[in-house]
Coordinates of C-alpha atoms and ligand atoms in Angstrom, one line a residue:
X17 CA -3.0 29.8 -67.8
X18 CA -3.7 33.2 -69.9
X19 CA -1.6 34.8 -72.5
X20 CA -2.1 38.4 -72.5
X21 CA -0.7 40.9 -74.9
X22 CA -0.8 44.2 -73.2
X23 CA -3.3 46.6 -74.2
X24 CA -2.5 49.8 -72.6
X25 CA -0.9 52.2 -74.6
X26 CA -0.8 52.5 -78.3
X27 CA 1.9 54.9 -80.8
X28 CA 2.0 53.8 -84.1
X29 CA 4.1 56.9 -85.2
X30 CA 6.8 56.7 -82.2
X31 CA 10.2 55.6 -83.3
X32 CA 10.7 52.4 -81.4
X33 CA 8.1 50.1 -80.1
X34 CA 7.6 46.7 -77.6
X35 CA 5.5 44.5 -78.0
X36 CA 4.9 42.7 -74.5
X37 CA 3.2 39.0 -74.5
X38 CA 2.1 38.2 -71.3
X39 CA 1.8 34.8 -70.1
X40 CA 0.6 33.1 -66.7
X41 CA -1.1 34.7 -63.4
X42 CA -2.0 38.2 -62.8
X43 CA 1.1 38.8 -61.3
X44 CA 2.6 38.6 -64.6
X45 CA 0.3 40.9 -65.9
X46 CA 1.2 43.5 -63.5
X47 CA 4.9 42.9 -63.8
X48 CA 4.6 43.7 -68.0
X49 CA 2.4 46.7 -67.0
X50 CA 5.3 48.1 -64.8
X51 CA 8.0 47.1 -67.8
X52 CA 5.9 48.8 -70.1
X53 CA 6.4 52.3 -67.4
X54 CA 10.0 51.6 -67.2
X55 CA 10.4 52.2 -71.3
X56 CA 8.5 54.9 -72.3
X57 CA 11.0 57.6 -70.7
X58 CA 13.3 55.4 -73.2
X59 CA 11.1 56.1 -76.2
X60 CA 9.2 52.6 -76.4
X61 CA 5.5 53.1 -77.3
X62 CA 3.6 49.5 -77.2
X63 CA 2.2 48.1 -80.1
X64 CA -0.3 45.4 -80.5
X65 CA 1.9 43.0 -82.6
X66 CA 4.9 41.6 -82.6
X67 CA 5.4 42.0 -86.2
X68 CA 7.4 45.2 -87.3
X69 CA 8.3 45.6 -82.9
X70 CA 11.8 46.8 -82.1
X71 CA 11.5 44.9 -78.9
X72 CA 9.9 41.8 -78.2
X73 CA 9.5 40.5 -74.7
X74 CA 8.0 37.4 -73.4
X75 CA 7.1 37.6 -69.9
X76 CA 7.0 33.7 -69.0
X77 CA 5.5 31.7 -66.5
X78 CA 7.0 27.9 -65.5
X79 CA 4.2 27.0 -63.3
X80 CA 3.5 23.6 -65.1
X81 CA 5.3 22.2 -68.2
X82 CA 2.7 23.0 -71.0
X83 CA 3.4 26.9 -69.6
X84 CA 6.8 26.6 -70.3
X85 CA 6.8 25.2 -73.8
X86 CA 4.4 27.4 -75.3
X87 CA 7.2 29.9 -74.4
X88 CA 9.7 27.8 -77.0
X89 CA 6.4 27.6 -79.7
X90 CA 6.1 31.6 -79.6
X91 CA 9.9 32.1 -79.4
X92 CA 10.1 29.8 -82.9
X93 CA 7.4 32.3 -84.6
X94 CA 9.8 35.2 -82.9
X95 CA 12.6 33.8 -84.8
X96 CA 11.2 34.1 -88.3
X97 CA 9.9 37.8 -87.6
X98 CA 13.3 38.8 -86.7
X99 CA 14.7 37.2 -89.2
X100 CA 12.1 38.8 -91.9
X101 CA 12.7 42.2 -90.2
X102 CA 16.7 41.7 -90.2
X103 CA 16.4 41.4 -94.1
X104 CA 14.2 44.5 -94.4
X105 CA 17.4 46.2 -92.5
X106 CA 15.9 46.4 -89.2
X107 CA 16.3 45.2 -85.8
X108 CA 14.6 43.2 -83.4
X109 CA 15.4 42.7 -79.5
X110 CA 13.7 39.6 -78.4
X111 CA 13.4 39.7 -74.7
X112 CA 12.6 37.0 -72.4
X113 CA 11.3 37.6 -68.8
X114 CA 9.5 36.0 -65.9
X115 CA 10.0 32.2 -64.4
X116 CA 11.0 30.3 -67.6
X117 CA 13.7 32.9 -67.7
X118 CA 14.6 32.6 -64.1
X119 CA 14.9 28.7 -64.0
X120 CA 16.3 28.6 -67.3
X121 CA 18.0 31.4 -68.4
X122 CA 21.8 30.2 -70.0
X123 CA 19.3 26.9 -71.1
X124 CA 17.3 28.9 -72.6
X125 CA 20.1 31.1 -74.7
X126 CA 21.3 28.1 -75.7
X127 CA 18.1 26.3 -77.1
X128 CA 16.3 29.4 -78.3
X129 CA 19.2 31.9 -80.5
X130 CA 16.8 34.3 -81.3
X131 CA 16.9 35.7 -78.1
X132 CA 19.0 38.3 -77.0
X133 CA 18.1 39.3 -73.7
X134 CA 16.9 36.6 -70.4
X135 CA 16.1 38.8 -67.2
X136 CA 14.0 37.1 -63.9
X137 CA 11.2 38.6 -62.3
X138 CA 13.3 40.4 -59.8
X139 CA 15.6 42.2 -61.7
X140 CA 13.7 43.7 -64.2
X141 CA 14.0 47.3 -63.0
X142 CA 17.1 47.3 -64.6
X143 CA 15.2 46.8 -68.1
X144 CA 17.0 50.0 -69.2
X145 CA 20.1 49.6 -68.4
X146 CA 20.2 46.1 -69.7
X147 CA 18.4 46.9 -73.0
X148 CA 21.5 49.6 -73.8
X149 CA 23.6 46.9 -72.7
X150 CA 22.3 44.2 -75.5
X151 CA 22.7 47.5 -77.9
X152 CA 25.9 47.7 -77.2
X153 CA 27.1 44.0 -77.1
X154 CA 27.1 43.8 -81.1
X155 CA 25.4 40.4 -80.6
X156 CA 26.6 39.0 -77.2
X157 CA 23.8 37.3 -75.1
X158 CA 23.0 39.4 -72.0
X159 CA 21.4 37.5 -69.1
X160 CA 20.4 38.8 -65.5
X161 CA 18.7 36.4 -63.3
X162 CA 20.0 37.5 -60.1
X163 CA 17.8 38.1 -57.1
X164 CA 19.4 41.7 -56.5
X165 CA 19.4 42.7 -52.6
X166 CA 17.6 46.3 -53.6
X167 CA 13.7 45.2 -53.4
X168 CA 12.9 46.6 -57.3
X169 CA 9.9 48.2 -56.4
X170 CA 12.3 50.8 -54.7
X171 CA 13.1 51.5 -58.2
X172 CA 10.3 51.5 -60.3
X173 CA 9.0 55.1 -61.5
X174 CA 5.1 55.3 -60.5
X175 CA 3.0 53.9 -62.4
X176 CA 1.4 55.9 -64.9
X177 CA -0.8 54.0 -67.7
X178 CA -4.3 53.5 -67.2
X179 CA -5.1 50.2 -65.5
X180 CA -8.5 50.2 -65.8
X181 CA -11.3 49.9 -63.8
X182 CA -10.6 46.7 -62.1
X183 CA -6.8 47.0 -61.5
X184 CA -3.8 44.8 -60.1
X185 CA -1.3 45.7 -57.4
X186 CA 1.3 43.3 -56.4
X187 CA 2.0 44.0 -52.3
X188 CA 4.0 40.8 -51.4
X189 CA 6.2 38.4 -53.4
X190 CA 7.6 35.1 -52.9
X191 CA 7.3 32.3 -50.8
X192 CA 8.8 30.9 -48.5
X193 CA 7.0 27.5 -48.1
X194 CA 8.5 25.8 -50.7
X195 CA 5.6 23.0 -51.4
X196 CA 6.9 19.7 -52.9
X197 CA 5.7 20.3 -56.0
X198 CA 5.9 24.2 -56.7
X199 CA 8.6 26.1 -58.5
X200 CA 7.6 29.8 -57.3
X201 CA 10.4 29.8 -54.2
X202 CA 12.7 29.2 -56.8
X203 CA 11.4 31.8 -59.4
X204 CA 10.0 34.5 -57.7
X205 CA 12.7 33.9 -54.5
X206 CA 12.0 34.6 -50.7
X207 CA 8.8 36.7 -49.0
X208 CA 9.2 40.1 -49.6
X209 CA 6.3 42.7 -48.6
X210 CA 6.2 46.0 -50.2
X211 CA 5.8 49.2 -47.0
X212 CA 2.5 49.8 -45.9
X213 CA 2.2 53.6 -47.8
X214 CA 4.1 52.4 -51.0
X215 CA 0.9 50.4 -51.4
X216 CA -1.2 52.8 -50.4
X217 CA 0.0 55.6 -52.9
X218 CA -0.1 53.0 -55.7
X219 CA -3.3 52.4 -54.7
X220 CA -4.5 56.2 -54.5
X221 CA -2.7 56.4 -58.3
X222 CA -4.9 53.9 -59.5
X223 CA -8.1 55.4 -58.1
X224 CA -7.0 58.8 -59.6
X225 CA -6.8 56.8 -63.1
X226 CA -10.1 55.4 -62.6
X227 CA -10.0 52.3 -60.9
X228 CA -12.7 50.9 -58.9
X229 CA -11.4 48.4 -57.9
X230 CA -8.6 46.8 -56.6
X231 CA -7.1 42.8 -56.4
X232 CA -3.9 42.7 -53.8
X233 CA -1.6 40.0 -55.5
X234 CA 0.9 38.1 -53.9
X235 CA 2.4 34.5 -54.1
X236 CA 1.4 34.5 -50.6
X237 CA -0.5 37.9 -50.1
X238 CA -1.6 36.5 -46.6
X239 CA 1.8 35.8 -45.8
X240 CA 2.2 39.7 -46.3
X241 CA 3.6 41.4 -43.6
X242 CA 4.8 45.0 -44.8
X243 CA 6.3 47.9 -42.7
X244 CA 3.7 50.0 -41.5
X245 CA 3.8 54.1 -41.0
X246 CA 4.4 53.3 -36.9
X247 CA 7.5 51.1 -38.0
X248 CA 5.2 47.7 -37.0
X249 CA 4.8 44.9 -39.6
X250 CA 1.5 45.2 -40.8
X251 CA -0.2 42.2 -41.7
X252 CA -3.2 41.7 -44.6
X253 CA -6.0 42.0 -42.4
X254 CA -4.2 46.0 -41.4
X255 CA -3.5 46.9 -44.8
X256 CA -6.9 46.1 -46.1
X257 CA -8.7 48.4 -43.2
X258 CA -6.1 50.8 -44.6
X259 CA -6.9 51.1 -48.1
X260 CA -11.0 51.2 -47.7
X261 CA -10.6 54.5 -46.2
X262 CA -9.6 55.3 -49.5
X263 CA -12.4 57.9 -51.0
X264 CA -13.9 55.9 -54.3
X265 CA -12.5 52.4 -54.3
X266 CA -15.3 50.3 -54.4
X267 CA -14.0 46.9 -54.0
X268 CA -11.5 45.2 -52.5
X269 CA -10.2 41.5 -53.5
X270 CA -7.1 39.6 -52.7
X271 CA -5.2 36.3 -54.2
X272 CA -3.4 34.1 -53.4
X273 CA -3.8 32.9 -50.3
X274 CA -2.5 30.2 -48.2
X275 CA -4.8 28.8 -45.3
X276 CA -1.7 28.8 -43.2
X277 CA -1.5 32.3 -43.0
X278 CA -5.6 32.9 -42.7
X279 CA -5.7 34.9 -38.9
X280 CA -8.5 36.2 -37.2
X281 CA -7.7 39.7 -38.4
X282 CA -8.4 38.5 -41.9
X283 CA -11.4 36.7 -40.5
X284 CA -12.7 39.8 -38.9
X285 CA -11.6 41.7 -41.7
X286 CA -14.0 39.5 -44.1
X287 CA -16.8 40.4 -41.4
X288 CA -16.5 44.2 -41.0
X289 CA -14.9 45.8 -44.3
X290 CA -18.0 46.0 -46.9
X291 CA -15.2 47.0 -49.3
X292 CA -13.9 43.3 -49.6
X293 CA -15.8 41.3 -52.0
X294 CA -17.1 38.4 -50.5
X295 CA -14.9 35.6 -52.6
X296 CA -12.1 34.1 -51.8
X297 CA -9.7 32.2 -53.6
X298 CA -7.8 29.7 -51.3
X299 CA -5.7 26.9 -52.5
X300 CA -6.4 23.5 -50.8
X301 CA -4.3 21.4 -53.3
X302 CA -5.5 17.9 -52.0
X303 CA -8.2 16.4 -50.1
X304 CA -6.0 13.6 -48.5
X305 CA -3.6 14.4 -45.1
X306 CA -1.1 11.9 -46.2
X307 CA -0.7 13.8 -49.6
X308 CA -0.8 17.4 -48.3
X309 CA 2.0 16.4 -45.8
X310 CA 3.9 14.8 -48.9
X311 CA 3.5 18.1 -50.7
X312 CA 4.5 19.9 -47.4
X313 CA 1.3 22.3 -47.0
X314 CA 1.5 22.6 -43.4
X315 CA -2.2 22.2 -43.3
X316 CA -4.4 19.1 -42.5
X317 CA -8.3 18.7 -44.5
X318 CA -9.8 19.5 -40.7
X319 CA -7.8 23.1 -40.8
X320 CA -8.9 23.7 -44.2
X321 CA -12.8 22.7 -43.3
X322 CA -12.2 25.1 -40.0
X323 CA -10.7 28.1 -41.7
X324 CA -13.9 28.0 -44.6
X325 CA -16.8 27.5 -41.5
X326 CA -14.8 30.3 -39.6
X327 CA -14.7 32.5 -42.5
X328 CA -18.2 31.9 -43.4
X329 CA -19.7 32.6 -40.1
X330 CA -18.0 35.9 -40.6
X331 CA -19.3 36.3 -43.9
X332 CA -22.0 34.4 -45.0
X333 CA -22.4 34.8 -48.5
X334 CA -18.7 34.4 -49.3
X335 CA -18.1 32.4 -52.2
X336 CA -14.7 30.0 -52.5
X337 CA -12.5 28.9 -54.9
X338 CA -9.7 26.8 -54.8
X339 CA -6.9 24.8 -56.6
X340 CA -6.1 21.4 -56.6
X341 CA -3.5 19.0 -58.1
X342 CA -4.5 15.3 -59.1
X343 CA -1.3 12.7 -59.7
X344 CA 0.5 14.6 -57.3
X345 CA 3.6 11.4 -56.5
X346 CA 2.4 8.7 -54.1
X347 CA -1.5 9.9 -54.5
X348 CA -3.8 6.6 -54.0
X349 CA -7.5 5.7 -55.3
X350 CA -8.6 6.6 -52.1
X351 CA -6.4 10.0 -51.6
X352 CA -8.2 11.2 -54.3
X353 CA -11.5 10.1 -53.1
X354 CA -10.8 12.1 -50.1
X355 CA -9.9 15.2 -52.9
X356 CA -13.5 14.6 -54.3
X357 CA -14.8 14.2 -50.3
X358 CA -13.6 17.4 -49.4
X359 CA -14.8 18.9 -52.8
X360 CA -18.3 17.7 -52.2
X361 CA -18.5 19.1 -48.4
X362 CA -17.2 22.8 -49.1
X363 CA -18.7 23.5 -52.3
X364 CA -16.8 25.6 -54.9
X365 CA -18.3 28.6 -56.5
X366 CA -15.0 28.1 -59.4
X367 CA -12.2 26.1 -59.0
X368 CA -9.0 25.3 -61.0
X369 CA -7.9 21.8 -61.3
X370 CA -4.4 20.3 -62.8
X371 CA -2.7 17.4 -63.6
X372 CA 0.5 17.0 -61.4
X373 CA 3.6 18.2 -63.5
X374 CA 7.1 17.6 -62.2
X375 CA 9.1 20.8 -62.5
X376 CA 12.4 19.9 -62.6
X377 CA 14.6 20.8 -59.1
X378 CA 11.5 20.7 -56.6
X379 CA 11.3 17.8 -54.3
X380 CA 8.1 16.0 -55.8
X381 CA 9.6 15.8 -59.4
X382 CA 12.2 12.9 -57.6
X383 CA 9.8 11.5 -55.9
X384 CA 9.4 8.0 -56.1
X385 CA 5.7 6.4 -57.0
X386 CA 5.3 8.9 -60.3
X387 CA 1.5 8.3 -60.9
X388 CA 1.1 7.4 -64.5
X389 CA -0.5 9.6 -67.2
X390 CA -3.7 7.6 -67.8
X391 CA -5.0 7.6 -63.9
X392 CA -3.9 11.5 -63.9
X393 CA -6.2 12.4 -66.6
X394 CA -9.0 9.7 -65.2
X395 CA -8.6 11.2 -62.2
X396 CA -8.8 15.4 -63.3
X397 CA -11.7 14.3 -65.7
X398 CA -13.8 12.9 -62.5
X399 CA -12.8 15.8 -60.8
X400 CA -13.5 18.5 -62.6
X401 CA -17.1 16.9 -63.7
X402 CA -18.1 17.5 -60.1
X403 CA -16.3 20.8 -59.8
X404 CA -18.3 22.0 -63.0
X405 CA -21.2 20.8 -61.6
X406 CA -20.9 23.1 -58.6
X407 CA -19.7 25.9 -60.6
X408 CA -23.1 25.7 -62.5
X409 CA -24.8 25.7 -59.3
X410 CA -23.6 28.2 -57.9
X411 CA -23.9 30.3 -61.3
X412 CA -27.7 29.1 -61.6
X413 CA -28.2 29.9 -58.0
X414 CA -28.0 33.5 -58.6
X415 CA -30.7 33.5 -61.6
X416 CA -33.6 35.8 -59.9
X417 CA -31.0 38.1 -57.8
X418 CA -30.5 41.2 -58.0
X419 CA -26.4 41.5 -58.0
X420 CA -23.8 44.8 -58.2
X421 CA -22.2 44.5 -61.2
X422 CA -18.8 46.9 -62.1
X423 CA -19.1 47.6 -66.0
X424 CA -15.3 46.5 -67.3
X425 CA -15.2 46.3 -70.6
X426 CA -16.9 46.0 -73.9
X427 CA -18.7 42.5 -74.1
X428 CA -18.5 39.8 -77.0
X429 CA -21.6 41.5 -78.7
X430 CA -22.1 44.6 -80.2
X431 CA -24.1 47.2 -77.5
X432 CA -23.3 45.1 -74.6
X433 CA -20.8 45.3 -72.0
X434 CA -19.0 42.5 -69.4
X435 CA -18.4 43.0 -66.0
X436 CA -18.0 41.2 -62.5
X437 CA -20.2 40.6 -60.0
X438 CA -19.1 40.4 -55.8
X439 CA -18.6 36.7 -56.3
X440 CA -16.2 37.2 -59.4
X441 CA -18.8 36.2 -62.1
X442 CA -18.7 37.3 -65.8
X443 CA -21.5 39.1 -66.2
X444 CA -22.9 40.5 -69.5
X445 CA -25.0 43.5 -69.6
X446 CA -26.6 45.5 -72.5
X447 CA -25.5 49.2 -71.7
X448 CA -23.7 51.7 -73.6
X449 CA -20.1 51.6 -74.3
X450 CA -19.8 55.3 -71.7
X451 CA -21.3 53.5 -68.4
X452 CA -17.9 51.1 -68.5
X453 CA -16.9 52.0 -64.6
X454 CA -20.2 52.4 -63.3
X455 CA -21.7 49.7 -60.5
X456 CA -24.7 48.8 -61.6
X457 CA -27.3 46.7 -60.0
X458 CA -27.5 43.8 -62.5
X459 CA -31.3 41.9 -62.3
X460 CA -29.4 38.2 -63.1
X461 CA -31.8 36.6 -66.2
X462 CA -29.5 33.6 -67.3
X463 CA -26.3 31.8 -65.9
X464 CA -24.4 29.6 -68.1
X465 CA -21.2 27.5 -66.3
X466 CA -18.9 30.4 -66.7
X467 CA -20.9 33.6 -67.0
X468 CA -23.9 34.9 -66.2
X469 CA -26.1 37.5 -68.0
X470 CA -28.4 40.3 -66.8
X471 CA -30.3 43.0 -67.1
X472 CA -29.6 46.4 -65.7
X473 CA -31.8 48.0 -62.7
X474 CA -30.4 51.2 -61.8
X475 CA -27.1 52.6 -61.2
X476 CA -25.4 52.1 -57.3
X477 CA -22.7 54.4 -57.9
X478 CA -21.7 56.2 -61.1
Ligands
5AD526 N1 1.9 20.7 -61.3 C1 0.6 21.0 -61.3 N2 0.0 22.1 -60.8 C2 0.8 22.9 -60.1 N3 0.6 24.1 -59.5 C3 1.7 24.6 -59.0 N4 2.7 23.7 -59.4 C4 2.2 22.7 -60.0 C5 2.7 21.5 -60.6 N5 4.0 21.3 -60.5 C6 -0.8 24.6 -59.4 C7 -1.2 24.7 -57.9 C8 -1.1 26.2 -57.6 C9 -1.5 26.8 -59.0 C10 -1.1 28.2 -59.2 O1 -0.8 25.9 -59.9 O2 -2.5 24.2 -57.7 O3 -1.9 26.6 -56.6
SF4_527 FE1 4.0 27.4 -54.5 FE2 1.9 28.5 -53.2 FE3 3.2 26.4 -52.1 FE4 4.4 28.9 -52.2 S1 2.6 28.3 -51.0 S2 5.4 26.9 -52.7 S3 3.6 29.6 -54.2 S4 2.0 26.4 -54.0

């Protein structure tokens, strides 16, 4: 899990000003972005701290526990700033937004008093309207977790802060599969895929503003399936052949995926469009069939292993990553043997690895045989010794090549910069501070397990 404070805009001198802290997957990120939009037109510059903000909002994630509770630690710093700012004469709004406010909204009113204002994921295009609304309520609680039948996107303005070169655009929400252990269905609510040309004029706004690249997001971006201009559902595989015509973006990437919804058109997709980076990230969960029909994947290990060998006889050099949950209720000694089995065989190129957390209301969190603490954490250390190990080798595999790097942003040291290579590698370049946005053709000197470093060859495209 990141925390992310957002970065795009800056104006000290404006009257009133948000500060936005950012917490969970990148579709978070983007969400906060699109907040951020919806309150300049109402005078709100962002600022960089929370401090002296007239609006704070926390933009939560509920994935696992330890996500959620560092949403009550911040909220306890939140409630002495407001309280410090109260007594200068001021006012502070503290917001919160995202899952945690979804599944706990009135919970979280109750346990957390600081906060004025709980809105979910999908009603946050009403931001304005609900901020005047806290204004007005003289200190009543306002709380909006509905899942409104208006698709909010229909209601966002267009975006119009930089993104950067490597940007985010959410195309499909939801999920419908409702896995034993996940709260997203609940959170983020059913499928929903944005039309075809709304994503392609984000898009085209995002190359104007510089980007380079672009990473589809969706809880189930495979699952997407958006009205295309002939009034067909277009599926992934379309939509991506779609936006590579697009003059001067470079790169293509999508996540997440489930292999349920990997079809040949993706597969085919993977082989023809030089646009999509060859990495995928697809979530496996489990090595073990009786576990991933516990946590009701609706995929066996043998589709998994099909779906990778298919994908990499279309694309050879595609790299994988995956996630995977140990302790999940009911996993055996020799479950998660298979996990580590199927680990070996496929070979990561990055993986993320958790302990099973019960989230209250989903199936798994009543599921009988709990496995306890100690095996969990035996279990993810073991694990993610041999997943580290592949990550290195894949990392030290590419010492010698000769790799095309996008410049992103400044790197840790002074007259270097950090970028990503096709396979989704940290890369860190010595180049001027001006060449952020270029593609360069990185000679890879040194690979460390979760970056690599290089020296530049020559430019591909400036
Ligand atoms: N406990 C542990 N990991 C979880 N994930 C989702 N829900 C849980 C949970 N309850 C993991 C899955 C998913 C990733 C985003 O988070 O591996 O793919
Ligand atoms: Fe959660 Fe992904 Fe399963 Fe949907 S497919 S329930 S988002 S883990």
């Amino acid at each position: 899990m990141t925390q992310t404070a957002i970065t795009t805009r800056t104006a000290p001198n404006l009257a009133k000003s948000v500060y936005i802290k950012t917490y969970g997957c990148q579709m978070n990120v983007y969400d906060s972005s699109r907040m951020a939009e919806l309150l300049a037109p109402l005078g709100f510059a962002v600022t960089q701290s929370a401090k002296d903000a007239d609006l704070v909002i926390l933009n939560t994630c509920h994935i696992r526990e330890k996500a959620a509770e560092k949403v009550y630690s911040e909220l306890g710093k939140i409630r002495r700033l407001k309280g410090e700012k109260a007594q200068r004469g001021g006012r502070m709004i503290v917001a919160v937004a995202g899952c945690v406010a979804q599944a706990e909204g009135v919970e979280m009113m109750r346990r957390a008093p600081c906060v004025d204002l709980v809105f979910g994921p999908q009603s946050y295009h009403r931001l304005p309207e609900l901020i005047t609304r806290v204004l007005r309520a003289n200190g009543a609680d306002v709380l909006d977790t509905s899942f409104p039948a208006e698709p909010k996107f229909d209601f966002l303005p267009d975006p119009t802060g930089p993104r950067g070169v490597a940007a985010f655009l959410t195309v499909q929400e939801g999920c419908n599969k409702f896995c034993s252990f996940c709260v997203v269905p609940y959170t983020r609510g059913a499928e929903y895929s944005r039309p075809v040309m709304q994503v392609v004029a984000e898009a085209r706004r995002f190359v104007r503003g510089g980007a380079r690249e672009i990473t589809l997001l969706g809880q189930n971006v495979n699952a997407y399936h958006g009205e295309g201009p002939d009034g067909r559902e277009w599926r992934l595989g379309e939509l991506i052949r779609r936006l590579a015509d697009l003059p001067g973006l470079d790169r293509i990437r999508y996540t997440t995926s489930h292999p349920r919804n990997v079809d040949d058109e993706l597969i085919a997709v993977h082989r023809d469009v030089p646009q999509l980076m060859p990495f995928l990230h697809l979530p496996v969960q489990s090595g073990s069939d009786r576990i991933l029909a516990a946590m009701n994947r609706r995929h066996t290990v043998a589709d998994y292993r099909r779906i990778v060998e298919r994908l990499r006889s279309a694309r050879s050099d595609l790299a994988l990553s995956t996630d995977l949950i140990v302790g999940h209720p009911g996993e055996s000694d020799m479950d998660h043997r298979a996990t580590l089995d199927l680990v070996e065989g496929v070979r990561f190129a990055q993986a993320f690895s958790f302990k099973y957390s019960a989230r209250p209301g989903t199936p798994a969190a009543s599921a009988p045989c709990q496995v306890p603490e100690d095996v969990k954490s035996q279990r993810l250390g073991e694990l993610q010794l041999l997943l580290a190990r592949q990550q290195r080798d894949f990392n030290a595999a590419c010492i010698g090549r000769t790799l095309p790097v996008l410049l992103e942003k400044p790197g840790r040291h002074e007259g270097q910069l950090a970028g990503r290579s096709p396979y989704l590698q940290s890369v860190h370049v010595a180049a001027a501070a001006e060449r952020i946005g270029e593609i360069v053709r990185a000679l890879i000197t040194a690979a460390s397990a979760n970056s690599l470093s290089a020296s530049v060859a020559q430019v591909v495209t400036a």
